[in-house]
PDB file of C-alpha atoms in Angstrom:
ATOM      1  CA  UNK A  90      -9.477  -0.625  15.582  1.00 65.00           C
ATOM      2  CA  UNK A  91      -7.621  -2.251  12.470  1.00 79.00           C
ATOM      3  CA  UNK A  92      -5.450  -5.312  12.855  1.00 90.00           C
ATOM      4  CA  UNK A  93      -4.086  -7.373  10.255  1.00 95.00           C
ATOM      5  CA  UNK A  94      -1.544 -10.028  10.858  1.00 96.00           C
ATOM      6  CA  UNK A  95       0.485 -11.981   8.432  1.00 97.00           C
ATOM      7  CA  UNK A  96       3.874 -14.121   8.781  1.00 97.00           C
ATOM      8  CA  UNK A  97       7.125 -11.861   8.955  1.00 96.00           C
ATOM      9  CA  UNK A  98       8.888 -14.694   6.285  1.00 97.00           C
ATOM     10  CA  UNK A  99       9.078 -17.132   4.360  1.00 98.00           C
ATOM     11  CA  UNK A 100      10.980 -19.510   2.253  1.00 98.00           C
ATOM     12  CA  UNK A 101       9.856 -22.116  -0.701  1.00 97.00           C
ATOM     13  CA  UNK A 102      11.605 -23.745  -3.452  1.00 97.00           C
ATOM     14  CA  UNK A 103      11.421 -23.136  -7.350  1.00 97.00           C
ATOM     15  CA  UNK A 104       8.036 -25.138  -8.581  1.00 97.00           C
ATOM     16  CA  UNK A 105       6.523 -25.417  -5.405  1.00 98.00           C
ATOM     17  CA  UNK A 106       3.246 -24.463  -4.012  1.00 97.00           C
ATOM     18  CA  UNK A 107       3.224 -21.826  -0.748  1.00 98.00           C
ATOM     19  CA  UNK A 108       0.040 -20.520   0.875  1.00 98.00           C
ATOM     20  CA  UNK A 109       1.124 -17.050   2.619  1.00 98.00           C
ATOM     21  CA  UNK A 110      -2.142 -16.188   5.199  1.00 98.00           C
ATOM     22  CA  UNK A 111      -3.281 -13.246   6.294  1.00 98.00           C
ATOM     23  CA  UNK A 112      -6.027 -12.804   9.755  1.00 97.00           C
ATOM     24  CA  UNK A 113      -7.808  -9.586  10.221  1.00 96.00           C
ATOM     25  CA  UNK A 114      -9.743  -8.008  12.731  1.00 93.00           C
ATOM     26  CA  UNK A 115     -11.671  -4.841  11.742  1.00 87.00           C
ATOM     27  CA  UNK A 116     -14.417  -2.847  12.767  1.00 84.00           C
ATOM     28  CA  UNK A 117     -15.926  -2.678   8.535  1.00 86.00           C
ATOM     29  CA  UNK A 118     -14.993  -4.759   6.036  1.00 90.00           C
ATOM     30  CA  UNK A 119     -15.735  -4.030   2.349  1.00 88.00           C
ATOM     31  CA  UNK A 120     -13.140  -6.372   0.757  1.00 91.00           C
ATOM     32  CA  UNK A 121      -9.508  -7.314   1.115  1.00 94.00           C
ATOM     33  CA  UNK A 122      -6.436  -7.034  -1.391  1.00 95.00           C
ATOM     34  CA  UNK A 123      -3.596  -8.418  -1.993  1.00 97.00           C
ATOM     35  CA  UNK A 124      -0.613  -6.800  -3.395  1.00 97.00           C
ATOM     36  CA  UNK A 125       2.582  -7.884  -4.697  1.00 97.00           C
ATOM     37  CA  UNK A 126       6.135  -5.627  -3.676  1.00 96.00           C
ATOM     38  CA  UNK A 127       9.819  -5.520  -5.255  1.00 95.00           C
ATOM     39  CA  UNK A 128      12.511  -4.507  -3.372  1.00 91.00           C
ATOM     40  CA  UNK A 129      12.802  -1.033  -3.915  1.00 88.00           C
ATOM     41  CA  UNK A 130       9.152  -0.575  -6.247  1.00 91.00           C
ATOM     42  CA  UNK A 131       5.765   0.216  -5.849  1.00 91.00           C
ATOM     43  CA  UNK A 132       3.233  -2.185  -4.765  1.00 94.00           C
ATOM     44  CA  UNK A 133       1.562  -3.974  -7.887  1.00 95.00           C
ATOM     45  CA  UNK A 134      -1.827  -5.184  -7.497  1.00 94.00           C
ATOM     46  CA  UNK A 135      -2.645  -8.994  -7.537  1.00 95.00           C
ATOM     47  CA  UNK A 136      -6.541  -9.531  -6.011  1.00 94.00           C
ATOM     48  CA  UNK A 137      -9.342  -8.300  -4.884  1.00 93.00           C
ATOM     49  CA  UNK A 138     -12.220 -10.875  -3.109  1.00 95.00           C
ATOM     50  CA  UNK A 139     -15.589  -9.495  -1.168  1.00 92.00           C
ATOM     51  CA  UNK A 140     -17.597 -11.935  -1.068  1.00 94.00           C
ATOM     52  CA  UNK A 141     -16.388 -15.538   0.477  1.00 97.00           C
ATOM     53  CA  UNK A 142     -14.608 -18.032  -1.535  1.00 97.00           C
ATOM     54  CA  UNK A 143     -11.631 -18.665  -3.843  1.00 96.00           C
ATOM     55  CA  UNK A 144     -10.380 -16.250  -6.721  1.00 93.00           C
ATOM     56  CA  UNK A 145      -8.091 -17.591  -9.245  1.00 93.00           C
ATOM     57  CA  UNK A 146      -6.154 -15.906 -11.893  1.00 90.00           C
ATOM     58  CA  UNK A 147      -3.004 -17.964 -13.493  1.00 94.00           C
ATOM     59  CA  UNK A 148      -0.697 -18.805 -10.963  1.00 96.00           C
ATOM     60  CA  UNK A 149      -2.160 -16.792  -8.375  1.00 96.00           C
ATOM     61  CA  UNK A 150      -4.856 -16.974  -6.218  1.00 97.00           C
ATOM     62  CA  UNK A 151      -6.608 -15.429  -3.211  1.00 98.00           C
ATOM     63  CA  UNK A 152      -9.572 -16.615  -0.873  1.00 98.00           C
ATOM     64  CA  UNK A 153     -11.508 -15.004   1.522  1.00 98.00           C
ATOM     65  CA  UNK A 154     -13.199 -16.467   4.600  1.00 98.00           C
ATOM     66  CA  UNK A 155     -15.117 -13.314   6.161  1.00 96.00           C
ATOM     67  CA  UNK A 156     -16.612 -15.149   8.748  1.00 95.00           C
ATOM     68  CA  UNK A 157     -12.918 -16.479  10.029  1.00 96.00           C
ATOM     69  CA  UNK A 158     -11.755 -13.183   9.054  1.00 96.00           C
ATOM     70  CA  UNK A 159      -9.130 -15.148   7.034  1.00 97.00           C
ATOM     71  CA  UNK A 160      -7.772 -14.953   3.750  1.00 98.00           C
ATOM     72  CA  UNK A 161      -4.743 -16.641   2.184  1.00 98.00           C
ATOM     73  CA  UNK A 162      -2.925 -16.080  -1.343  1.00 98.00           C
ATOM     74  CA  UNK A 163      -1.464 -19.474  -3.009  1.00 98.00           C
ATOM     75  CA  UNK A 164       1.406 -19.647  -5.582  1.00 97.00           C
ATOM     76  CA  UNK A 165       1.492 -22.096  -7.790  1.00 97.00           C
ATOM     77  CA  UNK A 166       4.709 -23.330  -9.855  1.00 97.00           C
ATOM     78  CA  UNK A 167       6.942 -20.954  -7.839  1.00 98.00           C
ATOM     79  CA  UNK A 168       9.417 -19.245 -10.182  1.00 97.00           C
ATOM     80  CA  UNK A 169      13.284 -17.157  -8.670  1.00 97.00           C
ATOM     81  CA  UNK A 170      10.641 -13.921  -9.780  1.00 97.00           C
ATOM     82  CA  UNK A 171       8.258 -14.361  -7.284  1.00 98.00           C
ATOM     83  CA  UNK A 172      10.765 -13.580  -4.388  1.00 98.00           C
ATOM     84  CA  UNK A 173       9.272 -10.094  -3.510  1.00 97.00           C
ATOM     85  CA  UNK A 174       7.294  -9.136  -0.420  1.00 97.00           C
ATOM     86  CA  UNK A 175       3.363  -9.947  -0.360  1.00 98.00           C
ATOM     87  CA  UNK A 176       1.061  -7.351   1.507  1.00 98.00           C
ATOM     88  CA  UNK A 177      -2.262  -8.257   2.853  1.00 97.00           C
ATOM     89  CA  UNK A 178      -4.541  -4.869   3.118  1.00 95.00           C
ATOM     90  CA  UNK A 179      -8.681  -4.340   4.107  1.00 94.00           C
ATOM     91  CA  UNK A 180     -10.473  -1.553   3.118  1.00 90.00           C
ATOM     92  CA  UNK A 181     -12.262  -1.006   6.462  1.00 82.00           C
ATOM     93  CA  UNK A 182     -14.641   1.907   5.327  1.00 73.00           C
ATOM     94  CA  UNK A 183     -16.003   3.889   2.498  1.00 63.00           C
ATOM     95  CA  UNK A 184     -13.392   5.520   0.598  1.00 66.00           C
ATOM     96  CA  UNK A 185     -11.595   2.567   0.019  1.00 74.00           C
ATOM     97  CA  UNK A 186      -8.443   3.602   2.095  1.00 84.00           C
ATOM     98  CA  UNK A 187      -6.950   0.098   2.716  1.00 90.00           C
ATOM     99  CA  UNK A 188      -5.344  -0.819   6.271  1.00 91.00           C
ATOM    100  CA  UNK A 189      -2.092  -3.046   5.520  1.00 94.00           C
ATOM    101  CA  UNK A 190      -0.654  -5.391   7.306  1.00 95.00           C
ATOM    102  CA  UNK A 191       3.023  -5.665   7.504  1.00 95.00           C
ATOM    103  CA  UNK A 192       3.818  -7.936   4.736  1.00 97.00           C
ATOM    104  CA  UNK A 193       5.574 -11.072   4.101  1.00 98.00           C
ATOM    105  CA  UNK A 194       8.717 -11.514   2.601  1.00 97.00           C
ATOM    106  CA  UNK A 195       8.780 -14.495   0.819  1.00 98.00           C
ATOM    107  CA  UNK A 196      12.132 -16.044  -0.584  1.00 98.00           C
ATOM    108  CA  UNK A 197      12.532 -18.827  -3.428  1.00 98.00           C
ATOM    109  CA  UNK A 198      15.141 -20.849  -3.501  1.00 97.00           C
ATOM    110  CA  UNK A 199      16.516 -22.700  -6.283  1.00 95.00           C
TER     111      UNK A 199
ATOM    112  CA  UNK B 256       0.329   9.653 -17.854  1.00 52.00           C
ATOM    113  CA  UNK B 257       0.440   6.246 -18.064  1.00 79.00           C
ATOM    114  CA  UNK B 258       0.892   5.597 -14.021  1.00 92.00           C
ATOM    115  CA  UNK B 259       1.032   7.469 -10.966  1.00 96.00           C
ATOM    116  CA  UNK B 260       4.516   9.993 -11.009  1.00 96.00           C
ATOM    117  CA  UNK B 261       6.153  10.948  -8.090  1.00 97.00           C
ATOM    118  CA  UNK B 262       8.908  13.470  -7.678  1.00 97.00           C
ATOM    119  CA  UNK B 263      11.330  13.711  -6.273  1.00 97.00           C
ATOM    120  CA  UNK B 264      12.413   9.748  -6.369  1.00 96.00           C
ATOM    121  CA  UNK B 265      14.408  10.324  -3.317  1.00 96.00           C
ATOM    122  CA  UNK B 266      15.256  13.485  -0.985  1.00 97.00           C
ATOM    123  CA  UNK B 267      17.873  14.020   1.568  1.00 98.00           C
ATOM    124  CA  UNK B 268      17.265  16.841   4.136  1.00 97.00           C
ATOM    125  CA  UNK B 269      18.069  18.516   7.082  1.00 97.00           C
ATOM    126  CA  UNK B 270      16.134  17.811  10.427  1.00 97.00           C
ATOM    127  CA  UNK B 271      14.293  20.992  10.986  1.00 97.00           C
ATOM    128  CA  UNK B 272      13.896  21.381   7.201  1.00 98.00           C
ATOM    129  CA  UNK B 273      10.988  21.689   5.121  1.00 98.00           C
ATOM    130  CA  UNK B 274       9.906  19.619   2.561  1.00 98.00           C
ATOM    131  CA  UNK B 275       7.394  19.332  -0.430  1.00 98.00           C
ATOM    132  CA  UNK B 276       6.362  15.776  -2.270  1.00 98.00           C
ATOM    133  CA  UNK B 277       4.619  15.571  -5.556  1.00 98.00           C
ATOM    134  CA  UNK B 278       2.378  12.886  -6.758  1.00 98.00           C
ATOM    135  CA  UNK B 279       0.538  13.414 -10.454  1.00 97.00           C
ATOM    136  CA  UNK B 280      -1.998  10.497 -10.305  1.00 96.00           C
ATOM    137  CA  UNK B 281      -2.996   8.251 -13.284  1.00 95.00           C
ATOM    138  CA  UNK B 282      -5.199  10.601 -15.768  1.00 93.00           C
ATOM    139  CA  UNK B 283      -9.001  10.437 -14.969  1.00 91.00           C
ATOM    140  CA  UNK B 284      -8.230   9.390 -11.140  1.00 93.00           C
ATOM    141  CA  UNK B 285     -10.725  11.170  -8.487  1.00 92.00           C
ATOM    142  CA  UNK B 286      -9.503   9.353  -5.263  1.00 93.00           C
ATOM    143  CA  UNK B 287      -5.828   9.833  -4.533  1.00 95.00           C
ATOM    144  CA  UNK B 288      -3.938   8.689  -1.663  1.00 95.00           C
ATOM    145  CA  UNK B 289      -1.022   9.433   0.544  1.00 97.00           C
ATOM    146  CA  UNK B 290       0.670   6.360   2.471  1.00 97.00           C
ATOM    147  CA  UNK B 291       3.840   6.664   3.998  1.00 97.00           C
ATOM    148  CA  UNK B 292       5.843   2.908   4.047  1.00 96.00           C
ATOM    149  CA  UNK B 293       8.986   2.445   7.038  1.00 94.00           C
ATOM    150  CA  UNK B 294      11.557  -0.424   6.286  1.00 90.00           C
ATOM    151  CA  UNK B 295      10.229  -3.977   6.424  1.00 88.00           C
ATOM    152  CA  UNK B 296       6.461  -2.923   7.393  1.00 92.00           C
ATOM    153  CA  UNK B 297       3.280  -2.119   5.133  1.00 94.00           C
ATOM    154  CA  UNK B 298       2.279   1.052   3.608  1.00 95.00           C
ATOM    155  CA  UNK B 299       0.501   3.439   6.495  1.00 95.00           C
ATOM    156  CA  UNK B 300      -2.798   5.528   5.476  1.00 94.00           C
ATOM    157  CA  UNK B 301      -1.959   9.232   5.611  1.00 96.00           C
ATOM    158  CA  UNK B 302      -4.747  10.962   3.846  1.00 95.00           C
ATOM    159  CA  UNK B 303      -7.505  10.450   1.316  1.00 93.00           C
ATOM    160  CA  UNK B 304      -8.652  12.602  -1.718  1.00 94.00           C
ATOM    161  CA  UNK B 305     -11.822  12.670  -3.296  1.00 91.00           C
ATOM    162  CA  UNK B 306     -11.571  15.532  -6.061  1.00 90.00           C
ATOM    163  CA  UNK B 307     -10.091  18.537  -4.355  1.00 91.00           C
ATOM    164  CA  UNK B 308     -11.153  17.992  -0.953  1.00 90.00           C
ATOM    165  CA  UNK B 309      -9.857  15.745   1.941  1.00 87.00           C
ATOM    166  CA  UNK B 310     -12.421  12.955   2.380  1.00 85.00           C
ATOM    167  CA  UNK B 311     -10.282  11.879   4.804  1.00 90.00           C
ATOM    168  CA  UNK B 312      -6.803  13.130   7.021  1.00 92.00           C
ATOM    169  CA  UNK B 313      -7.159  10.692  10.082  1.00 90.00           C
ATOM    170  CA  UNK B 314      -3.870   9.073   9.250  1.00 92.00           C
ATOM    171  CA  UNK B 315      -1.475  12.581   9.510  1.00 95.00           C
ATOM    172  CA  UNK B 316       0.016  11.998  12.404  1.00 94.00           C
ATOM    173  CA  UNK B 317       0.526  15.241  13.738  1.00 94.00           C
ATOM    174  CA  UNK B 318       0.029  19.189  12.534  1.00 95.00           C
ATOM    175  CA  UNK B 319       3.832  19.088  11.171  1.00 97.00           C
ATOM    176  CA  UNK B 320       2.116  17.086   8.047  1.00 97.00           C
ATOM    177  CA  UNK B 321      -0.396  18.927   5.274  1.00 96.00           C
ATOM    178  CA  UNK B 322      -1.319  17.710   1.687  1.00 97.00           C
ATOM    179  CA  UNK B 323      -3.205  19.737  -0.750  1.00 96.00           C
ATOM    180  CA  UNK B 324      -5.039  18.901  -4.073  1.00 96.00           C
ATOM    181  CA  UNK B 325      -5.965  22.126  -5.743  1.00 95.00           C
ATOM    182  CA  UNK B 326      -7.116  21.235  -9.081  1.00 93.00           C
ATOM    183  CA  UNK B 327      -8.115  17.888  -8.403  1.00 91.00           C
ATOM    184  CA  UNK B 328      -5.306  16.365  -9.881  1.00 94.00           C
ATOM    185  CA  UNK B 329      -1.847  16.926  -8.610  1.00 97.00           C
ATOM    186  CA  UNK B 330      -1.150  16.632  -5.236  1.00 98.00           C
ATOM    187  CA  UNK B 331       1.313  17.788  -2.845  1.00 98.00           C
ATOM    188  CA  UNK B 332       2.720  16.560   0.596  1.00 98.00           C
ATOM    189  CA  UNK B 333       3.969  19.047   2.873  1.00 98.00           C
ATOM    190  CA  UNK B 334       6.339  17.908   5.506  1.00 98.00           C
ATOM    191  CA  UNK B 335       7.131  20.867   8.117  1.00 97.00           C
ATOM    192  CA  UNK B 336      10.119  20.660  10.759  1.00 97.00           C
ATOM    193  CA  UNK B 337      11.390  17.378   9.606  1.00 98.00           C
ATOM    194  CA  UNK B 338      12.390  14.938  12.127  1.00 97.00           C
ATOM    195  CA  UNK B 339      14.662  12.186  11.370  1.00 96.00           C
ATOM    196  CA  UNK B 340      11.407   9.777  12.179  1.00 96.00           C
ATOM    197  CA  UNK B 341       9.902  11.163   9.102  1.00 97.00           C
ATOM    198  CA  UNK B 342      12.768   9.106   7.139  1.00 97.00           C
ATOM    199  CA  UNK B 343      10.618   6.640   5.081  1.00 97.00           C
ATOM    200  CA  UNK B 344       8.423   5.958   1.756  1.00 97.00           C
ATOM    201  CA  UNK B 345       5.940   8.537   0.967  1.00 98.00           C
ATOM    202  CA  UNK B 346       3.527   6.291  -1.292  1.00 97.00           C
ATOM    203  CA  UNK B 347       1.106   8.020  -3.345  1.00 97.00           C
ATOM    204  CA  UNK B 348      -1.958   6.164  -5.106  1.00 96.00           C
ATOM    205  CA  UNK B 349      -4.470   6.742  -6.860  1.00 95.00           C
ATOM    206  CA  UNK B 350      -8.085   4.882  -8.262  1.00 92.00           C
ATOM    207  CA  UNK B 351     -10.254   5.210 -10.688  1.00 89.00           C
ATOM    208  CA  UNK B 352     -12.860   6.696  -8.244  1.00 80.00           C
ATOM    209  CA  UNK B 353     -13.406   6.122  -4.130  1.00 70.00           C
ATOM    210  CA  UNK B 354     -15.206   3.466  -4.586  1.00 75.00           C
ATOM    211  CA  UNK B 355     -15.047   0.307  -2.873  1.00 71.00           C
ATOM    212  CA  UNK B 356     -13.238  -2.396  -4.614  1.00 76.00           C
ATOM    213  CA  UNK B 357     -11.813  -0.622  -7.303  1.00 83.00           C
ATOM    214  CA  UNK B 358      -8.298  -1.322  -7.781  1.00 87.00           C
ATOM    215  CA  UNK B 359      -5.679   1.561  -6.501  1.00 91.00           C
ATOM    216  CA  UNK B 360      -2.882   1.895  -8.451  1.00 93.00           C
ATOM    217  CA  UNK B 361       0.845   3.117  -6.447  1.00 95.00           C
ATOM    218  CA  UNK B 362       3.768   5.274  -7.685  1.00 95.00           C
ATOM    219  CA  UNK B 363       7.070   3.739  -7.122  1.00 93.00           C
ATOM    220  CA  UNK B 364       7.548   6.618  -3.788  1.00 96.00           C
ATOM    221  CA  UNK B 365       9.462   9.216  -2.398  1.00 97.00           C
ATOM    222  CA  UNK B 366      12.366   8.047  -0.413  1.00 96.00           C
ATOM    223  CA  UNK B 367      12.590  11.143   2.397  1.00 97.00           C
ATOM    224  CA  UNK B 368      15.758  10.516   4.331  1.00 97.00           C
ATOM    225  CA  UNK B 369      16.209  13.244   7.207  1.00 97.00           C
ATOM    226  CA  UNK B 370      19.562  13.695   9.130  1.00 97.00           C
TER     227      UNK B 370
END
């Protein structure tokens, strides 16, 4: 089976750092994304890792632990934009369908 | 076209009704994708494209639900006796090819509402 957890919420202030984590537990694993949604919009894509370690792009970035089945995304220099709801999804098997977890909504405060 | 298109943004039907969704995938896209999103939770698997074909249809959750890709582009979802637990998101995406890793891109949805 696929399981993917990741906190419901939560809430950080403009210019701060948060760290939103994600576990899984699935029977493949040939990478993990993480996506970025608006209110109301499509899911935008943010990252990609495979292989173990950290990815950085800008403010953003994702690592992987595929031994601990863990994998967190980091925000740096929070800006009022970022408020949006982050998914954490595996692809599990070939054919890159990715499993989802439920997503956390994260809110930035002033 | 320049991103994944689907049509109608949002539909209101009957229960009992039936019910077609459209998704025209980025230009060049072999893989396409059918995920269906409730309030507050992630996007759900429905079915997987490669080409024309069905590589994969484990996430339909039950005979009332059919998607076809004829030409290998366009798809349609095909919704059957509505019930008003169908209300949700129908997400379609689509990526460059089925390969792992390779980023998939989403339309902004369907919003089915069913009374």
């Amino acid at each position: 089976g696929q399981n993917i957890d990741q906190p419901t919420e939560m809430t950080a202030t403009e210019g701060a750092i948060v760290q939103i984590n994600c576990t899984y537990q699935t029977s493949g694993f040939n990478g993990l994304f993480w996506y970025q949604q608006h209110a109301g919009e499509a899911p935008t894509f943010l990252s990609y890792n495979v292989l173990d370690g950290l990815e950085e792009k800008g403010r953003f970035s994702s690592f992987l632990s595929r031994s601990k089945g863990y994998s967190y995304l980091l925000l740096k220099e929070l800006q009022m934009k970022d408020s949006a709801s982050y998914l954490c999804a595996v692809n599990g098997n070939a054919g890159n369908m990715l499993t989802f977890g439920g997503g956390t909504r994260l809110m930035v405060k002033p | 076209g320049a991103g994944v298109s689907q049509t109608p943004s949002n539909k209101v039907t009957e229960k009992g009704k039936y019910v077609e969704l459209r998704c025209d995938p980025i230009s060049g896209h072999t893989a396409l994708y059918w995920y269906r999103q409730s309030l507050g939770q992630g996007p759900e698997f429905l079915i997987y494209f490669q080409g024309t074909g069905a590589a994969d249809d484990s996430g339909l959750p039950n005979d009332r639900f059919f998607a076809v890709r004829p030409e290998g582009s366009v798809s349609t979802l095909k919704i059957q006796r509505t019930e008003r637990g169908d209300s949700a998101v129908y997400l379609c995406a689509s990526s460059d090819n089925g390969a792992s890793g390779n980023t998939i891109y989403f339309g902004e949805g369907s919003w089915l509402t069913v009374v």
